[in-house]
Short mmCIF file of C-alpha atoms in Angstrom, two decimals:
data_model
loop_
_atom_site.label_atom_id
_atom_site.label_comp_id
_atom_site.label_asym_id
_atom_site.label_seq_id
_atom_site.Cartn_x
_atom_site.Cartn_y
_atom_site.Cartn_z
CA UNK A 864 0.00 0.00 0.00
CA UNK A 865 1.65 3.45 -0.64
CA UNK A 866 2.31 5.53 1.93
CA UNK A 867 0.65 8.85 2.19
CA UNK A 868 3.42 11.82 2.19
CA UNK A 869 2.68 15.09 3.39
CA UNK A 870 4.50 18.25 2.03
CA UNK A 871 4.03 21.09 3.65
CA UNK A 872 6.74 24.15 4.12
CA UNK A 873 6.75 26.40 7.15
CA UNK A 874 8.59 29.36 8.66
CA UNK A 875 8.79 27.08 11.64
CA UNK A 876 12.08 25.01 12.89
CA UNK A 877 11.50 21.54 12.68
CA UNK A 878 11.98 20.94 16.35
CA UNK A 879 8.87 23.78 16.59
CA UNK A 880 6.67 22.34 13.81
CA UNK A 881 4.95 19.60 16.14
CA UNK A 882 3.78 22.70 18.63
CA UNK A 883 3.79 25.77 16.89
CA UNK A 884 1.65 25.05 13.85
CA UNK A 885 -1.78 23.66 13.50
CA UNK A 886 -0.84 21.29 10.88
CA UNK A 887 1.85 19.50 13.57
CA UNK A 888 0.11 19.39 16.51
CA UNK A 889 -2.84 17.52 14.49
CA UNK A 890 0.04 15.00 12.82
CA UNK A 891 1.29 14.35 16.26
CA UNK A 892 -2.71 13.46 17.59
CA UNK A 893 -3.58 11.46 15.01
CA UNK A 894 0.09 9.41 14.03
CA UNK A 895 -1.15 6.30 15.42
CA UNK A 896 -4.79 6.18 13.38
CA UNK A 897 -3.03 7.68 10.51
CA UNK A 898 0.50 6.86 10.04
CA UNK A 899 2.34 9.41 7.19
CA UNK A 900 5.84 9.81 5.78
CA UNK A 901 6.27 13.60 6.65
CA UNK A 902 8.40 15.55 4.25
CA UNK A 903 9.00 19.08 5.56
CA UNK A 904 10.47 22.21 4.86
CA UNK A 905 11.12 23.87 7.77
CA UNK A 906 12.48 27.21 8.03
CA UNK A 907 11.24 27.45 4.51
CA UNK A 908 11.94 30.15 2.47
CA UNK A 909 10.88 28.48 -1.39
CA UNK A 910 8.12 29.21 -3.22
CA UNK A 911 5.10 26.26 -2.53
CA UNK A 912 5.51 25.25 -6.03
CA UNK A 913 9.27 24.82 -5.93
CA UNK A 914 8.90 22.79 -3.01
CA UNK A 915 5.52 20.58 -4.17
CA UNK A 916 7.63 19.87 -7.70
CA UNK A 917 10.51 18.58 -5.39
CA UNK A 918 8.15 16.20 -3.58
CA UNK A 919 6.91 15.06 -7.39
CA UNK A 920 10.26 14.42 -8.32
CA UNK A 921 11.49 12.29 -5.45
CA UNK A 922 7.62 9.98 -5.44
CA UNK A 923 8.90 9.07 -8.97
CA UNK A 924 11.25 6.46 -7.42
CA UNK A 925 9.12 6.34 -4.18
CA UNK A 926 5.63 6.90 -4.99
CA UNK A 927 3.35 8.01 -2.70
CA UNK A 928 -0.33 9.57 -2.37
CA UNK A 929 0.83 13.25 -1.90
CA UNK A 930 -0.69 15.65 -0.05
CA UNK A 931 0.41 19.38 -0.31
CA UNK A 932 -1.01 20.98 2.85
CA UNK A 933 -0.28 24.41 4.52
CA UNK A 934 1.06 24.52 8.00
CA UNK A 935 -2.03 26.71 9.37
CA UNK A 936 -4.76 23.58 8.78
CA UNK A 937 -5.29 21.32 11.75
CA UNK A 938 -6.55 18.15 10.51
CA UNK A 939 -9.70 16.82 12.75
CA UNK A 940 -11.04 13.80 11.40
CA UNK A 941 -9.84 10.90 13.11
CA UNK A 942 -9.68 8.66 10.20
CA UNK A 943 -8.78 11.11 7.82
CA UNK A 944 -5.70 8.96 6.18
CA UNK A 945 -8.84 6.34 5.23
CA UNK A 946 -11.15 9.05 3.63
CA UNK A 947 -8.07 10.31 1.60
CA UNK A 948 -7.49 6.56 0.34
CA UNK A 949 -10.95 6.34 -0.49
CA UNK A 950 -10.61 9.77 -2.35
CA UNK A 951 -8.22 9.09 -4.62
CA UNK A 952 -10.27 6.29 -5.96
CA UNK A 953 -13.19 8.31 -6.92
CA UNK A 954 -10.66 11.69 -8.43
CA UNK A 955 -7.17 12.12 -9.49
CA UNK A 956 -6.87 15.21 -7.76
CA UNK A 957 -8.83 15.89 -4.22
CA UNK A 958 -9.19 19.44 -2.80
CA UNK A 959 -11.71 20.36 0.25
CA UNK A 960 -13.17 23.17 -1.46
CA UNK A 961 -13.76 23.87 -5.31
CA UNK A 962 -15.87 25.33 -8.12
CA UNK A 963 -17.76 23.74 -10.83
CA UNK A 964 -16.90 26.15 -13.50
CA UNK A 965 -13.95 28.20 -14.21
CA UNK A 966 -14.61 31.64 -15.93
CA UNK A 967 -11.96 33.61 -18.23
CA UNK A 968 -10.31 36.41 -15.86
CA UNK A 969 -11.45 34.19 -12.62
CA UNK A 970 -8.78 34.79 -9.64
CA UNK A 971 -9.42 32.92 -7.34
CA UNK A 972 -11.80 28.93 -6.69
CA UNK A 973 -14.86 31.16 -5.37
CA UNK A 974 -14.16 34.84 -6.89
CA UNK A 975 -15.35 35.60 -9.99
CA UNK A 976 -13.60 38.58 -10.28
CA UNK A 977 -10.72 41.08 -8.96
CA UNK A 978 -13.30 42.93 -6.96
CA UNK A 979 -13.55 39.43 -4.91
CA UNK A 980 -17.61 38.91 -5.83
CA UNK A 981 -18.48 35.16 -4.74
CA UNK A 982 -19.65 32.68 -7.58
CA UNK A 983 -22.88 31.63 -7.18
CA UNK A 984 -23.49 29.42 -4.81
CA UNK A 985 -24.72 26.74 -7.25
CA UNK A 986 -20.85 26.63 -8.47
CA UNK A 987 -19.14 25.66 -5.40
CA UNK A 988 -18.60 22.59 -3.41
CA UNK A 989 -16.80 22.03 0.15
CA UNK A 990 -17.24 22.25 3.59
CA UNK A 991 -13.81 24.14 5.90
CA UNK A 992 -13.71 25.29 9.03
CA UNK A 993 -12.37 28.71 10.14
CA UNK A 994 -10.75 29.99 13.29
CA UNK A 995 -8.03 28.70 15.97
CA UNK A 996 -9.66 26.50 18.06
CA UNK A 997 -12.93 24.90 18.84
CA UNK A 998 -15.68 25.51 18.17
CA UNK A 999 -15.07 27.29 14.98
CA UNK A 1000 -17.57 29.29 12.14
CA UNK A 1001 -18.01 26.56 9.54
CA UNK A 1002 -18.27 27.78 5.86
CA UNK A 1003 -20.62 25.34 3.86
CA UNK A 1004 -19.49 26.25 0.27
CA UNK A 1005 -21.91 23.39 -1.23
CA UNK A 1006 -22.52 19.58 -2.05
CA UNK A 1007 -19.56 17.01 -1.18
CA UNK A 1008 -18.28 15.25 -3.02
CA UNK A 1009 -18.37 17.17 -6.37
CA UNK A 1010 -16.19 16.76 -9.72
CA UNK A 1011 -14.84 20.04 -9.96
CA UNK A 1012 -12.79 22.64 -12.23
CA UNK A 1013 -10.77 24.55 -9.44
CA UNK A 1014 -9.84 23.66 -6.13
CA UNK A 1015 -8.72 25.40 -3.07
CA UNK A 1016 -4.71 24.89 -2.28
CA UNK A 1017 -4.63 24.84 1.23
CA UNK A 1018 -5.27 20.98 0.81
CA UNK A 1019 -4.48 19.43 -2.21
CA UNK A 1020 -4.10 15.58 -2.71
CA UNK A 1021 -2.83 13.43 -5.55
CA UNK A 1022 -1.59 9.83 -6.39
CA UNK A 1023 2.33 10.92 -7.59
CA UNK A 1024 2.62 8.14 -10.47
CA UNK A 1025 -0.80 9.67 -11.89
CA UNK A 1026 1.12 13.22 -12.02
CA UNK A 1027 4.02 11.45 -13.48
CA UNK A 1028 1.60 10.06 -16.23
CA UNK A 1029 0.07 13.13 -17.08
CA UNK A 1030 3.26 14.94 -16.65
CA UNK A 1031 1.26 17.28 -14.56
CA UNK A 1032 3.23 19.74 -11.77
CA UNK A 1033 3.32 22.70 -10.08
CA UNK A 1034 4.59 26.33 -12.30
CA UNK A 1035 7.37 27.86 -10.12
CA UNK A 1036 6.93 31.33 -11.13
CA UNK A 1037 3.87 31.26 -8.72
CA UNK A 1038 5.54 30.75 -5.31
CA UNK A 1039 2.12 31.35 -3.48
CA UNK A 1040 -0.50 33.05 -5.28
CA UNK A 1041 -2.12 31.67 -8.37
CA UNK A 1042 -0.24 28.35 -7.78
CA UNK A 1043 -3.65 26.12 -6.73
CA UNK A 1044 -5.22 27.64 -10.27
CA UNK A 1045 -2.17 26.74 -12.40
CA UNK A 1046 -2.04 23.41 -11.03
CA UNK A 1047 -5.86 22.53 -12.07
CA UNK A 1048 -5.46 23.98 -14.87
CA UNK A 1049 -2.46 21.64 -15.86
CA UNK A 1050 -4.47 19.00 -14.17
CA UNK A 1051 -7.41 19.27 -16.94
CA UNK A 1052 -5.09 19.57 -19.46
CA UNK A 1053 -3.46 16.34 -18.43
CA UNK A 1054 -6.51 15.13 -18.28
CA UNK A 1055 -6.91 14.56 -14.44
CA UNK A 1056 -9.72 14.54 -12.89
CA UNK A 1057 -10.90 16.51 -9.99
CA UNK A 1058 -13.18 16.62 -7.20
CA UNK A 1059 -13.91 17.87 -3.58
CA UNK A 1060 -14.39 15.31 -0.72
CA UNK A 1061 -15.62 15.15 2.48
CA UNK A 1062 -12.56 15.87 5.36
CA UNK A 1063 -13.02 18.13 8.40
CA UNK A 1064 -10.11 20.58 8.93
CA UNK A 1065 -9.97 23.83 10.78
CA UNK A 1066 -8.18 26.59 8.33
CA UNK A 1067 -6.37 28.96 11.10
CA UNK A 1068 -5.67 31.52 7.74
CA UNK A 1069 -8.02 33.47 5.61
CA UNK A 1070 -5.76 34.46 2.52
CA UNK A 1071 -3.88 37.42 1.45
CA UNK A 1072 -5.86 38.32 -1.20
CA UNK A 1073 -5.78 41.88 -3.10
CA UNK A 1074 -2.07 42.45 -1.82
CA UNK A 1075 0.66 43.67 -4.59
CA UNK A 1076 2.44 40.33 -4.39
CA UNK A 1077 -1.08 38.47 -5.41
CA UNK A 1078 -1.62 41.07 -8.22
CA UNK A 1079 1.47 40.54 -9.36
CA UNK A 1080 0.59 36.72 -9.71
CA UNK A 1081 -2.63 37.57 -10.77
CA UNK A 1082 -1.10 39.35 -14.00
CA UNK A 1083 1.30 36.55 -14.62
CA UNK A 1084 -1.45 34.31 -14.48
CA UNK A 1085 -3.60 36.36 -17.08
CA UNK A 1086 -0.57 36.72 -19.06
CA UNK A 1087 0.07 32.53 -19.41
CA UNK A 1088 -3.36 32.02 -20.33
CA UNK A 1089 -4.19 34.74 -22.67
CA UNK A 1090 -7.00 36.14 -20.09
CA UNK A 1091 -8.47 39.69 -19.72
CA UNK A 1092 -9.52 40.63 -16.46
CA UNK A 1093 -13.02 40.25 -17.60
CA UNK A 1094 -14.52 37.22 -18.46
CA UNK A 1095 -15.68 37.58 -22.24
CA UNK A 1096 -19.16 37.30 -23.35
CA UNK A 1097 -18.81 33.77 -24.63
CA UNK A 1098 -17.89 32.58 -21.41
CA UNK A 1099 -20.24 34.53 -19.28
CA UNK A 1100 -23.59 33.35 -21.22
CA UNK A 1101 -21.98 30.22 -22.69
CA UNK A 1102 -24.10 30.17 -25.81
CA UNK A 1103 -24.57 27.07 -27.65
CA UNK A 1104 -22.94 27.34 -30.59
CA UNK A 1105 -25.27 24.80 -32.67
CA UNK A 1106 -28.05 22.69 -31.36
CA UNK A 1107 -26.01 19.57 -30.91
CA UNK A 1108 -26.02 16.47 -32.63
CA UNK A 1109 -24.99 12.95 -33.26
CA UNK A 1110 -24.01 13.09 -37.05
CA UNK A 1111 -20.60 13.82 -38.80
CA UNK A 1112 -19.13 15.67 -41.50
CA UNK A 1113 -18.13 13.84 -43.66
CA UNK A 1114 -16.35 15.76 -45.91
CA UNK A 1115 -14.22 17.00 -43.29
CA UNK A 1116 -13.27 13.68 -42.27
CA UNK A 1117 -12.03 12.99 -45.80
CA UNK A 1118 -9.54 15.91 -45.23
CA UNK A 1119 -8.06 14.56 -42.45
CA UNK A 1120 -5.08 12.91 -42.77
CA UNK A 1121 -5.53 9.32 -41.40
CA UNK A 1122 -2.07 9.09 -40.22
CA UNK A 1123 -2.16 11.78 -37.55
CA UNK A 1124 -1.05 11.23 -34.01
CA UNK A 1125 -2.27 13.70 -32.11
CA UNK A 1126 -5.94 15.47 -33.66
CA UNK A 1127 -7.48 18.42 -31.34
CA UNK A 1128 -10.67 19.31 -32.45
CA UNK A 1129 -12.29 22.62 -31.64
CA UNK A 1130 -15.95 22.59 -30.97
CA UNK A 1131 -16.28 18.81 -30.45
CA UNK A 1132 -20.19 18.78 -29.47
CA UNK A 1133 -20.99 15.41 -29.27
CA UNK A 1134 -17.89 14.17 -30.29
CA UNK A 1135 -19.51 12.47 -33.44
CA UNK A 1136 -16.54 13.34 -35.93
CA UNK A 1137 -13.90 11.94 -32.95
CA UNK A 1138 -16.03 8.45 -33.35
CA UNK A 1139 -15.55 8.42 -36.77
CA UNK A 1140 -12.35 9.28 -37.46
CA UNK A 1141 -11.41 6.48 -34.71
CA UNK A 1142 -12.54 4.26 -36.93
CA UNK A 1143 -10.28 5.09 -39.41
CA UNK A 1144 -7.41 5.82 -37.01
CA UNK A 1145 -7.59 3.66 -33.79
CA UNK A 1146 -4.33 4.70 -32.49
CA UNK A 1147 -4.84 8.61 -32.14
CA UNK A 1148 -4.74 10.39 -29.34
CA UNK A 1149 -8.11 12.55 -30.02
CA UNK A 1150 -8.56 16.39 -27.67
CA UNK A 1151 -11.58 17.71 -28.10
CA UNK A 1152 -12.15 21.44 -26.53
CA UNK A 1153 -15.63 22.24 -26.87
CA UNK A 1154 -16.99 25.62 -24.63
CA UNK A 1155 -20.36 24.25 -23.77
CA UNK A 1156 -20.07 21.64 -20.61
CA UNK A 1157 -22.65 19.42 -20.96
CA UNK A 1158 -21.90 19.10 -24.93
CA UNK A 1159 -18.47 18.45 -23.59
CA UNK A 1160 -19.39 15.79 -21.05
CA UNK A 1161 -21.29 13.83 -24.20
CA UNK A 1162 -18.09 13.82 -26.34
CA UNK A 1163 -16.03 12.52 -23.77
CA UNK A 1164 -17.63 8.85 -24.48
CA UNK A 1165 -15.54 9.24 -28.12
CA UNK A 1166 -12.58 11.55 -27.47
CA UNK A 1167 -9.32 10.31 -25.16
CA UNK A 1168 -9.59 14.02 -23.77
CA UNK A 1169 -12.16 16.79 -23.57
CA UNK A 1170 -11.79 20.18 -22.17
CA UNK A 1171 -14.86 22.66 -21.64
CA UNK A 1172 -12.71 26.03 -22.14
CA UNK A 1173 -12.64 28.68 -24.61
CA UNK A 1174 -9.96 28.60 -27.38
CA UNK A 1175 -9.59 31.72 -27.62
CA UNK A 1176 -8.12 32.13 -24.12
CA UNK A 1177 -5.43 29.98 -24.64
CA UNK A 1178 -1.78 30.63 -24.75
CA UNK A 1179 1.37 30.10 -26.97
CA UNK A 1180 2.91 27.68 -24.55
CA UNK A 1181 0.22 25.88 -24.31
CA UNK A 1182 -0.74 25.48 -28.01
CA UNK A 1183 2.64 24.62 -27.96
CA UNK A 1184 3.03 22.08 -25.50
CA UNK A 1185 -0.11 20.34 -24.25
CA UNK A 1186 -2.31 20.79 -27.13
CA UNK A 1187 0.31 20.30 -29.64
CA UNK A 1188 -1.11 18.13 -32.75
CA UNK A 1189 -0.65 17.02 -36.06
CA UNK A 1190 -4.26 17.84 -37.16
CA UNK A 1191 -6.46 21.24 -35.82
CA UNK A 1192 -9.72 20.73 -37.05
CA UNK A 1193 -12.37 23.64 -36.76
CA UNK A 1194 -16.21 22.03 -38.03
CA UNK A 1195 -18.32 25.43 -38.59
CA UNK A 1196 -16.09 26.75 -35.57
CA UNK A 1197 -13.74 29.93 -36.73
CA UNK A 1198 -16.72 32.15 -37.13
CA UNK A 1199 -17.82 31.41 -33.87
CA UNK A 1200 -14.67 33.22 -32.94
CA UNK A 1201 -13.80 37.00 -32.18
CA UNK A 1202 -10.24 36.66 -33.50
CA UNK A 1203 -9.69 33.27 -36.24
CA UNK A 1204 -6.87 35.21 -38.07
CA UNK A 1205 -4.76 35.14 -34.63
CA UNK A 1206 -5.47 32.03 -33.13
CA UNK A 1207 -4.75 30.20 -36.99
CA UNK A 1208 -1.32 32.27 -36.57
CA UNK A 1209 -0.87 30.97 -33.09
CA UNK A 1210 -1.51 27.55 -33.80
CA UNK A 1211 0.59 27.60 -37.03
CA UNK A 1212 3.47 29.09 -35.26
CA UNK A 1213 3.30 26.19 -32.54
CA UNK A 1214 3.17 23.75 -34.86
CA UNK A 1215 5.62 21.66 -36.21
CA UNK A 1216 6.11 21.73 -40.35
CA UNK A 1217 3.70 19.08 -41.79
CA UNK A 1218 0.95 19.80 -39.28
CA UNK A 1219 -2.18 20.63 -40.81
CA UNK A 1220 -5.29 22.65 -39.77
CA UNK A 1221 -8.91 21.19 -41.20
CA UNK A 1222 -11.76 23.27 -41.38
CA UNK A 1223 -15.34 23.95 -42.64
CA UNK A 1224 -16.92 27.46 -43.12
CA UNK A 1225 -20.29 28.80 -44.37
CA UNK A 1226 -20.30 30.45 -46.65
CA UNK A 1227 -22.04 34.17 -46.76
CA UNK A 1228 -21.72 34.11 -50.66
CA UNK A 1229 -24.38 31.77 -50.70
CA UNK A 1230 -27.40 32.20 -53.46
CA UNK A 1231 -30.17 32.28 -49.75
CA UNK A 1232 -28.29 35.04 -48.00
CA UNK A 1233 -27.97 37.36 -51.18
CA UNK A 1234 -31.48 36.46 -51.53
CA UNK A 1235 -32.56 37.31 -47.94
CA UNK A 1236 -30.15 40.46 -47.63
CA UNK A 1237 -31.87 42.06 -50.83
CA UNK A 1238 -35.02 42.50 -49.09
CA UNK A 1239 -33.79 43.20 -45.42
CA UNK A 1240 -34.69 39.89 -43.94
CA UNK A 1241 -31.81 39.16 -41.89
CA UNK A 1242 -32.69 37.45 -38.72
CA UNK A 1243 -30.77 35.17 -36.55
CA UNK A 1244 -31.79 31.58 -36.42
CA UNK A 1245 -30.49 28.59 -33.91
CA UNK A 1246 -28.49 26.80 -36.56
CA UNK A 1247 -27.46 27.62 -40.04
CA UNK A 1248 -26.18 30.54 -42.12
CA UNK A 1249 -27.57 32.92 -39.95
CA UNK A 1250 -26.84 31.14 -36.79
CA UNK A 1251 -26.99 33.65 -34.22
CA UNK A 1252 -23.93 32.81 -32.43
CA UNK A 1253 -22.04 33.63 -35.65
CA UNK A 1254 -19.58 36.23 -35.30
CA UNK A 1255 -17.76 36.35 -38.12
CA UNK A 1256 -18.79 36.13 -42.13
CA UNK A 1257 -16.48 34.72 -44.95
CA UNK A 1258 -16.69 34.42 -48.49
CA UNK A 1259 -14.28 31.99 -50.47
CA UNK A 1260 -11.99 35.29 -51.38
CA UNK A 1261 -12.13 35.83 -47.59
CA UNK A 1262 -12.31 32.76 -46.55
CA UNK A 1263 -8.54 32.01 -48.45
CA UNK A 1264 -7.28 35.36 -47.61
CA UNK A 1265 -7.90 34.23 -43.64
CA UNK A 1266 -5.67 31.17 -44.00
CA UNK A 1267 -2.62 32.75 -45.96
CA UNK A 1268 -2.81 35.69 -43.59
CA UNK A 1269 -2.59 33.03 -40.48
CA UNK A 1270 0.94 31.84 -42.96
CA UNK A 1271 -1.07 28.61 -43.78
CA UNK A 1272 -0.95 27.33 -47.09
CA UNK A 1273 -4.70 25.74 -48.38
CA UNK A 1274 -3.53 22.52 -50.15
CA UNK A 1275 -7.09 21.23 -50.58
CA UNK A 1276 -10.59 22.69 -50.57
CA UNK A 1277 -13.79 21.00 -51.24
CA UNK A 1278 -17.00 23.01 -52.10
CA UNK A 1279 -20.61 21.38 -49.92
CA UNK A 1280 -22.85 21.91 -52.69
CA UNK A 1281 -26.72 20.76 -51.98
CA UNK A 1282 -29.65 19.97 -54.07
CA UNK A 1283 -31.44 23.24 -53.26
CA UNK A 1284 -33.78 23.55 -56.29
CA UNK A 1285 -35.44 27.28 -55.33
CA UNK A 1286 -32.19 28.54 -55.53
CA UNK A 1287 -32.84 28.31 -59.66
CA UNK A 1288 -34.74 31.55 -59.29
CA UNK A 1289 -32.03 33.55 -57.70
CA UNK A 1290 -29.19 32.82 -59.74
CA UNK A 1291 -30.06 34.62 -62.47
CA UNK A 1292 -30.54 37.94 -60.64
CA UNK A 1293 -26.74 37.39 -58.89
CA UNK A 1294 -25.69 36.74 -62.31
CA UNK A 1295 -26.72 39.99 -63.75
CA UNK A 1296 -25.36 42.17 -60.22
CA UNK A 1297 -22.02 40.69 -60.95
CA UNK A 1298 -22.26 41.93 -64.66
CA UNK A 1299 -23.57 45.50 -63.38
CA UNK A 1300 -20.54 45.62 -61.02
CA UNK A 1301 -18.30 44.59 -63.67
CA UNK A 1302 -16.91 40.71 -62.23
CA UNK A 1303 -17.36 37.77 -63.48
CA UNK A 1304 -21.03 36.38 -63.64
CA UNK A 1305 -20.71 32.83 -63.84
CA UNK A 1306 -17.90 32.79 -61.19
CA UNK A 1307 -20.16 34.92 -59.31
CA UNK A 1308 -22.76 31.93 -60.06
CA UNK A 1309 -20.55 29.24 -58.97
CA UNK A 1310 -19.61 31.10 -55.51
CA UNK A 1311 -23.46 31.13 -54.69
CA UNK A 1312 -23.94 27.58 -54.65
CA UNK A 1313 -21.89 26.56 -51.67
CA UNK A 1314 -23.55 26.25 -48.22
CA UNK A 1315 -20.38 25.75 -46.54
CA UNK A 1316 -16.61 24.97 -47.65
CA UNK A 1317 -14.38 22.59 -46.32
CA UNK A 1318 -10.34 22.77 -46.48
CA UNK A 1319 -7.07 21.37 -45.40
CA UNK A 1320 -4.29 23.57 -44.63
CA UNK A 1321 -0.83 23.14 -44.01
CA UNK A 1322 2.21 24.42 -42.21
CA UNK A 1323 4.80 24.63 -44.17
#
């Protein structure tokens, strides 16, 4: 059975840790009900995160369940070492308090923003105690256990050879702050799971929160992930982007190269296109990011990985590193997006040569918008060309013009043309306003037919 290891630093001398800090004198109750290796830092003076990665390094020839803990939390369950056990069975990652839902520009597990407003209740899950002795206030945050997307660091709790396997630690440039919401983020991204569970503590310590040193973090942390200090409208109302579905394109899935190692699909809904491709390509390793949670939940049955973020928030390095791929694929996706000319540039210059991005895009040319625009009837619909969670509008000149711009070079492109008989009426009259502005008509013609374009593009 592997030992459980705590790692904790304190100001404290080791001789003083036992009765000076909460942490020690609850070790020292409970040692024979709940035997740990202890692996201190006393008269610390390291950032947390240096420290934690030290205590991942040495579990990879001693593994161990670890549990990062702060010296200020007094441990009062008397068969807490059993609960933790059980814990790590259910979650890869176990905190005592957490959120649900992570929003772009969040700063802390329970803020939603720099002016320290709580989440809504609904969001959070934990139960912690508060104070120096007994009895203590008692802050029920909500429902235990939960599978959450943030977790409080004052306790966290992980099996070391499943943060070996996701190569999953700690960022040392946040020595306190911002360290907890680093680590679940690398967590998700190495696809750990995480959750809150049920262990009474007393936390002697109510953060430092709104100090220079945490905005400091706070704008390193922003900076990493690409955030804003205020969460963007896509994340705040979390629009569907299309009714989902169970079918597949397949004309994007004939772009893809069936050879591809790595595939991270943007906007995976119900992971349909994942299932399909894996039919073709068993051995991938398939990401889908897809902004809508409970469309992301259903594609998880088909993908290897699936995280509910935005794309748009993410960074270079990690583009670069965790969500490097062979094949980008974007299904009616970029004009969901308020910037597809940077994030094709970001991905292409993360990408190794050979790497390809596949995509399909509506197409505003078509014969039914020229149609509708002509006499003012442009109204936004759940699904379609005038989806109402579109964004941005491209033509095939436009639609080109966005990939070379990104430095992509389109190497194949495939037209979706459907049997739309009305459309014989319109054609004509597009015909002749391409003659009156002096372009081609029948080019102008064969634009209008498309409903949607589908290409493959490729890093050179």
């Amino acid at each position: 059975m592997k030992p459980i290891r705590i790692v904790c630093g304190t100001r404290e001398s080791r001789q003083d840790f036992s009765t000076k800090t909460a942490l020690g004198r609850s070790l020292l109750i409970h040692e024979a009900a709940n035997p740990v290796d202890l692996m201190l830092f006393a008269e610390n003076k390291q950032g947390l995160s240096s420290i934690y990665n030290r205590a991942i390094d040495e579990a990879k020839e001693d593994p161990a369940i670890l549990v990062f803990v702060h010296d200020d939390v007094h441990l009062c369950d008397f068969s807490w070492s059993e609960r933790l056990r059980e814990a790590v069975e259910t979650f890869d990652v176990i905190g005592l308090a957490g959120n649900t839902r992570r929003l772009a520009g969040q700063p802390a597990w329970a803020f939603v923003d720099d002016r320290f407003t709580w989440d809504e209740k609904r969001y959070l899950s934990g139960i912690v105690g508060h104070g120096s002795s007994f009895p203590c206030n008692v802050s029920n945050f909500g429902p235990v256990p939960q599978a959450c997307k943030l977790l409080d660091g004052l306790f966290l709790a992980a099996d070391s050879e499943r943060l070996w396997e996701a190569n999953v630690r700690f960022d040392e440039q946040f020595e306190f702050h911002f360290y907890d919401m680093d680590f679940c983020r690398s967590a998700e991204l190495g696809g750990l799971s995480m959750g809150t569970w049920p262990l009474s503590v007393v936390h002697e310590s109510g953060g430092a929160f709104g100090t220079p040193m945490w905005r400091e973090s706070y704008r390193r942390y922003q900076a990493k992930y690409a955030e804003g200090g205020e969460p963007t409208p896509q994340e705040t109302s979390v629009q569907k982007q299309t009714p989902v579905h169970q079918f597949h394109n397949p004309d994007l899935l004939k772009l893809m190269p069936t050879n591809a190692k790595r595939v991270v699909e943007i906007g995976c809904s119900s992971g349909a296109l994942a299932r399909e491709y894996k039919k073709l390509n068993p051995d991938v390793h398939y990401i889908g990011i897809e902004i809508d949670p409970s469309y992301a939940q259903l594609a998880r049955e088909h993908c290897d990985r699936v995280l509910d973020m935005n794309i748009e928030t993410v960074s270079a390095q990690l583009l670069a590193e965790d969500l490097a791929a062979d094949c980008w694929v974007f299904g009616d996706v970029l004009e969901h997006l308020y910037d597809p000319w940077q994030l094709l540039q970001k991905i292409r210059e993360a990408s190794a040569p050979g790497s390809c991005v596949v995509a399909c895009i509506p197409n505003a040319q078509h014969w039914s918008v020229q149609a509708r625009l002509s006499v003012g009837d442009f109204r936004y619909e759940d699904s379609g060309l005038f989806d109402r969670t579109h964004i941005r509008w491209f033509t095939l000149v436009t639609m080109l013009e966005l990939f070379t711009q990104a430095g992509l070079t389109v190497e194949a492109g495939v037209p979706r043309v459907f049997d739309e008989p009305q459309r014989e009426r319109f054609l004509p009259a597009i015909h002749a306003m391409a003659a009156a502005a002096g372009r081609d008509p029948e080019m102008a013609v064969q634009d209008a037919l498309p409903l949607q374009y589908v290409f493959r593009a490729v890093v050179s």
